[in-house]
Amino acid sequence: MSPDLTRALHDAVDTGPDDSPFDVTSLTGRIRRRRTVRAGVRGGVAVGAVGAVALGAVYVGGRDPLSVLPAARADAGPGTCGSDIGLLPTADPGRVGLLPSTDGSWYMEDPSAVPPQGSHLGTLLGRAMNPVLVRELSPGARDAAVAELVRSANETLAAAEERRAAVMADPPDAVPLTAGQVDALDRGVEVARQQLEAAESSERISGTGDELDSQILITHDGTVVASDADPSPDPGYSWLSSPDRSVVSGLTSTELTTCATDGHPGGVPLPAGEYSVYVSYADAGARTVAGPWSLTLLDMPPAPTGFPEGFPVDDVPLIGGRLVSVTPMAGSSGEGWSVVIAADGDDAAKAAVRLLGDDWSTYPALAPPPGITFPVAGWEVGVTASTSEDGEQTVVYSILPD
């Protein structure tokens, strides 16, 4: 099975006919956190992406950056903003876990095991986090998903058999079918039959909904300072199972901005520092918590300087860091530039994309796929994560006229 989530879903259906039981485009598009992003969090691209503007304003006057964090409140309910994470009972390990979001390589590890607590979820420049939520699948949810998969596969098989019978009985224009056309009809039926056999036995299953009603909680010094808790869950939240159907995995989306307390609306990007991440979920009618996992947030460094004359400094927003090189390059539309910037942070390429203000700003992986470009002020901008010869993390831009 392909390690990439999109390819993994395609692998489940690519051998089938066009009317396969999955709509891969809509399914992969829904594999995001069921929580909606609160209004106001994404007000400005630069602020929402890296917090540079908002945090810079907070720092003025010598105030401690951590002073923007919600204060601990003795009266806060368990799991709410400003509460002590210790108020939630600790879950038994092994039922819920988190993995850092990268390029889907987590599929290549043990896909049937919930990841252990205590691992590091990444060092981030941006203020958005997309860890993979892994949880056990209850027998009831598994049986329901299998039943739906089998039902859909049966429909596909019936449609393939019906189509074959209809065409064989009444060939188009009364012209006898060729041997190749008959073989194609037979293959369609056989592929549908194989899909049904896989659905009944060993195929990965997918589904929507989170039976644990899980939430991501971010803490600093034991106090909840950010979360993705939202009273309006998205029914399109999707997950994909391990091959043995024992655990399921789905991408989450948490804006790393302060949560709201009475009198304080929140929405301020979290300052740089060390944080702990927990998963709160429903267990036998009560909330419990798994974790912690660690998370490191970095300050965005100043924008690089020293670009040659003619470079579109005012048109293309670049990530902060050290300018390694800037080289003229030619494209089909004219002269452009190749730029390499050294920038720490596992998500440096993702943060660079978010600065461009494109619709891909919510892309969960830490770097866009190769070949993707973004239109910015008359330029086509490509962004790639790379590593220099001495091991330094870099972001590589290709900037060509639109």
XYZ file of N, CA and C in Angstrom, residues 226-345:
360
model
N -4.535 26.510 24.371
C -5.083 26.449 23.017
C -5.772 25.106 22.847
N -6.756 25.067 21.977
C -7.456 23.817 21.699
C -8.178 23.943 20.380
N -8.680 22.810 19.894
C -9.512 22.850 18.700
C -10.954 22.533 19.057
N -11.291 22.644 20.344
C -12.659 22.356 20.768
C -13.639 23.266 20.057
N -14.685 22.682 19.514
C -15.681 23.446 18.774
C -17.024 22.748 18.948
N -18.083 23.461 19.246
C -19.367 22.806 19.488
C -20.059 22.294 18.235
N -19.488 22.551 17.049
C -20.140 22.154 15.803
C -19.245 21.202 15.018
N -19.264 19.919 15.345
C -18.410 18.972 14.616
C -18.827 18.848 13.158
N -17.861 18.628 12.315
C -18.088 18.463 10.888
C -18.391 16.988 10.608
N -19.580 16.648 10.130
C -19.900 15.233 9.899
C -19.067 14.609 8.792
N -18.311 15.419 8.062
C -17.469 14.885 7.001
C -16.113 14.417 7.468
N -15.833 14.460 8.776
C -14.543 13.994 9.276
C -14.329 12.543 8.853
N -13.222 12.254 8.221
C -12.990 10.934 7.642
C -11.763 10.277 8.219
N -11.766 8.971 8.211
C -10.616 8.209 8.680
C -10.393 7.016 7.761
N -9.187 6.460 7.840
C -8.810 5.285 7.067
C -8.190 4.282 8.028
N -8.554 3.021 7.884
C -8.110 2.010 8.843
C -6.760 1.422 8.462
N -6.162 0.734 9.427
C -4.985 -0.087 9.165
C -5.427 -1.322 8.382
N -4.488 -2.051 7.776
C -4.880 -3.240 6.998
C -5.664 -4.263 7.815
N -5.348 -4.379 9.104
C -6.075 -5.360 9.917
C -7.336 -4.779 10.553
N -7.645 -3.522 10.241
C -8.871 -2.869 10.685
C -8.947 -2.702 12.202
N -7.799 -2.693 12.872
C -7.815 -2.558 14.329
C -7.740 -1.103 14.777
N -7.051 -0.248 13.995
C -6.938 1.164 14.334
C -7.266 1.994 13.111
N -7.617 3.250 13.347
C -7.903 4.164 12.239
C -7.084 5.429 12.428
N -6.803 6.099 11.326
C -5.986 7.303 11.333
C -6.674 8.393 10.529
N -6.567 9.617 11.014
C -7.114 10.762 10.295
C -6.313 12.003 10.611
N -6.201 12.893 9.651
C -5.474 14.133 9.859
C -6.302 15.100 10.698
N -5.633 15.824 11.565
C -6.290 16.840 12.366
C -5.825 18.220 11.902
N -6.503 19.239 12.356
C -6.115 20.604 12.026
C -6.370 21.484 13.238
N -5.305 21.991 13.835
C -5.419 22.837 15.022
C -4.647 24.123 14.794
N -5.344 25.242 14.848
C -4.669 26.533 14.789
C -4.014 26.795 16.144
N -2.732 27.099 16.123
C -1.977 27.295 17.360
C -2.112 28.741 17.817
N -3.335 29.074 18.204
C -3.660 30.395 18.719
C -4.327 30.237 20.072
N -4.240 31.287 20.882
C -4.763 31.200 22.238
C -6.267 30.958 22.232
N -6.706 30.139 23.179
C -8.132 29.887 23.335
C -8.775 31.066 24.069
N -10.093 31.077 24.102
C -10.837 32.210 24.651
C -11.256 31.948 26.094
N -11.146 32.974 26.923
C -11.661 32.946 28.288
C -12.605 34.137 28.453
N -13.292 34.187 29.568
C -14.199 35.303 29.824
C -13.434 36.624 29.751
N -13.871 37.502 28.857
C -13.238 38.808 28.721
C -12.054 38.827 27.791
N -11.623 37.671 27.305
C -10.478 37.604 26.397
C -10.856 36.709 25.219
N -10.980 37.278 24.023
C -11.457 36.489 22.879
C -10.467 35.463 22.366
N -9.198 35.569 22.740
C -8.200 34.636 22.227
C -7.861 34.932 20.784
N -7.366 33.922 20.075
C -7.015 34.089 18.676
C -5.648 34.679 18.435
N -4.826 34.847 19.488
C -3.471 35.375 19.328
C -2.515 34.206 19.080
N -1.658 34.281 18.053
C -0.714 33.191 17.802
C 0.119 32.877 19.040
N 0.310 31.608 19.331
C 1.108 31.219 20.487
C 2.546 31.694 20.313
N 3.136 32.233 21.355
C 4.544 32.655 21.256
C 5.472 31.453 21.187
N 6.699 31.714 20.793
C 7.697 30.653 20.724
C 7.895 30.041 22.101
N 8.170 28.755 22.104
C 8.403 28.073 23.375
C 8.099 26.595 23.269
N 8.149 25.946 24.422
C 7.890 24.514 24.511
C 6.466 24.294 25.030
N 5.740 23.385 24.380
C 4.364 23.107 24.742
C 4.151 21.591 24.845
N 3.067 21.233 25.497
C 2.656 19.837 25.574
C 1.298 19.694 24.911
N 1.118 18.589 24.196
C -0.100 18.339 23.443
C -0.792 17.102 24.004
N -2.094 17.223 24.204
C -2.902 16.119 24.731
C -4.089 15.873 23.809
N -4.651 14.678 23.914
C -5.908 14.348 23.247
C -6.931 14.042 24.327
N -7.982 14.853 24.366
C -9.101 14.602 25.277
C -10.187 13.861 24.495
N -10.750 12.826 25.107
C -11.793 12.081 24.403
C -12.788 11.477 25.379
N -13.922 11.063 24.837
C -14.995 10.507 25.658
C -14.721 9.030 25.921
N -14.827 8.652 27.175
C -14.593 7.265 27.567
C -15.643 6.887 28.612
N -16.577 6.011 28.214
C -17.636 5.562 29.115
C -18.432 6.746 29.679
N -18.690 7.716 28.812
C -19.518 8.841 29.214
C -18.791 9.964 29.905
N -17.503 9.834 30.148
C -16.723 10.882 30.812
C -15.534 11.251 29.940
N -15.005 12.467 30.141
C -13.835 12.912 29.396
C -12.574 12.400 30.072
N -11.640 11.951 29.251
C -10.346 11.516 29.742
C -9.283 12.099 28.818
N -8.027 11.988 29.174
C -6.986 12.631 28.385
C -5.804 11.684 28.192
N -5.261 11.671 26.970
C -4.061 10.917 26.635
C -2.946 11.891 26.330
N -1.745 11.541 26.684
C -0.593 12.398 26.422
C 0.314 12.464 27.625
N 1.322 13.345 27.576
C 1.523 14.380 26.556
C 2.462 13.964 25.438
N 2.368 14.737 24.355
C 3.356 14.774 23.293
C 3.948 16.178 23.292
N 5.206 16.301 22.972
C 5.856 17.609 23.048
C 5.810 18.319 21.700
N 5.872 19.651 21.755
C 5.813 20.501 20.571
C 6.672 21.726 20.816
N 7.489 22.095 19.837
C 8.344 23.277 19.922
C 7.918 24.298 18.878
N 7.689 25.533 19.311
C 7.348 26.619 18.396
C 8.498 27.611 18.332
N 8.817 28.058 17.133
C 9.917 28.981 16.904
C 9.393 30.362 16.532
N 10.223 31.388 16.780
C 9.955 32.720 16.247
C 10.333 32.745 14.770
N 9.574 33.487 13.997
C 9.946 33.682 12.596
C 11.118 34.660 12.538
N 12.241 34.278 11.902
C 13.363 35.209 11.789
C 13.036 36.340 10.822
N 13.851 37.398 10.835
C 13.611 38.526 9.922
C 13.693 38.087 8.466
N 12.998 38.815 7.607
C 13.058 38.537 6.173
C 14.478 38.736 5.672
N 14.928 37.905 4.757
C 16.297 38.041 4.249
C 16.466 39.316 3.428
N 17.680 39.771 3.354
C 18.020 40.959 2.561
C 19.161 40.616 1.605
N 19.548 41.605 0.778
C 20.683 41.416 -0.116
C 20.303 40.896 -1.485
N 19.054 41.100 -1.911
C 18.640 40.636 -3.224
C 19.142 41.590 -4.312
N 19.404 41.057 -5.491
C 19.923 41.911 -6.570
C 18.833 42.814 -7.143
N 19.258 43.806 -7.877
C 18.321 44.728 -8.506
C 17.404 43.967 -9.468
N 16.142 44.309 -9.460
C 15.178 43.660 -10.330
C 14.434 42.511 -9.679
N 14.893 42.076 -8.514
C 14.184 40.983 -7.845
C 12.868 41.516 -7.256
N 11.753 40.769 -7.376
C 10.440 41.267 -6.948
C 10.234 41.183 -5.431
N 11.035 41.918 -4.694
C 10.955 41.876 -3.238
C 9.580 42.293 -2.746
N 8.993 43.291 -3.395
C 7.706 43.814 -2.935
C 6.524 42.981 -3.431
N 6.754 42.060 -4.337
C 5.652 41.281 -4.917
C 5.488 39.911 -4.263
N 6.603 39.262 -3.974
C 6.564 37.877 -3.490
C 7.023 37.837 -2.034
N 6.123 37.573 -1.083
C 6.522 37.480 0.323
C 7.326 36.204 0.565
N 8.513 36.362 1.117
C 9.409 35.237 1.358
C 9.502 34.943 2.848
N 9.789 33.714 3.150
C 9.925 33.297 4.539
C 11.169 33.933 5.157
N 11.140 34.187 6.448
C 12.305 34.726 7.128
C 13.409 33.692 7.242
N 14.635 34.169 7.234
C 15.779 33.262 7.334
C 17.005 33.861 6.695
N 17.999 33.025 6.509
C 19.269 33.480 5.918
C 19.261 33.197 4.426
N 19.543 34.226 3.640
C 19.603 34.062 2.194
C 20.867 33.278 1.830
N 20.677 32.099 1.266
C 21.802 31.259 0.859
C 22.245 31.609 -0.550
N 21.292 31.749 -1.459
C 21.640 32.077 -2.834
C 20.422 32.623 -3.546
N 20.681 33.452 -4.549
C 19.641 33.928 -5.458
C 20.256 33.926 -6.849
N 19.616 33.195 -7.777
C 20.206 32.954 -9.086
C 19.193 33.236 -10.184
N 19.559 34.008 -11.183
C 18.636 34.197 -12.310
C 18.352 32.865 -12.992
N 17.119 32.695 -13.460
C 16.751 31.487 -14.192
C 15.773 31.862 -15.292
N 15.794 31.080 -16.360
C 14.945 31.365 -17.517
C 13.791 30.389 -17.554
N 12.648 30.899 -17.925
C 11.478 30.063 -18.103
C 10.818 30.390 -19.422
N 9.738 29.668 -19.739
C 9.074 29.878 -21.021
C 8.444 31.263 -21.119
N 8.165 31.872 -19.932
C 7.531 33.193 -19.936
C 8.521 34.331 -19.723
N 9.778 34.004 -19.582
C 10.767 35.060 -19.392
C 11.721 34.747 -18.257
N 12.474 35.768 -17.871
C 13.493 35.598 -16.851
C 12.882 35.580 -15.450
N 13.401 34.720 -14.630
C 12.941 34.632 -13.254
C 14.091 34.405 -12.309
N 13.766 33.791 -11.143
C 14.778 33.655 -10.108
C 14.634 32.320 -9.387
N 15.759 31.806 -8.955
C 15.799 30.676 -8.029
C 16.395 31.190 -6.724
N 15.684 30.965 -5.629
C 16.093 31.500 -4.332
C 16.165 30.370 -3.318
N 17.221 30.354 -2.540
C 17.374 29.374 -1.462
C 17.522 30.136 -0.152
N 16.663 29.826 0.816
C 16.696 30.474 2.127
C 16.821 29.409 3.202
N 17.800 29.560 4.069
C 17.958 28.649 5.202
C 16.974 29.057 6.287
N 16.139 28.107 6.708
C 15.112 28.395 7.715
C 14.881 27.159 8.559
N 14.998 27.324 9.861
C 14.701 26.219 10.762
C 13.191 25.971 10.780
N 12.812 24.832 11.320
C 11.398 24.502 11.415
C 11.029 23.384 10.465
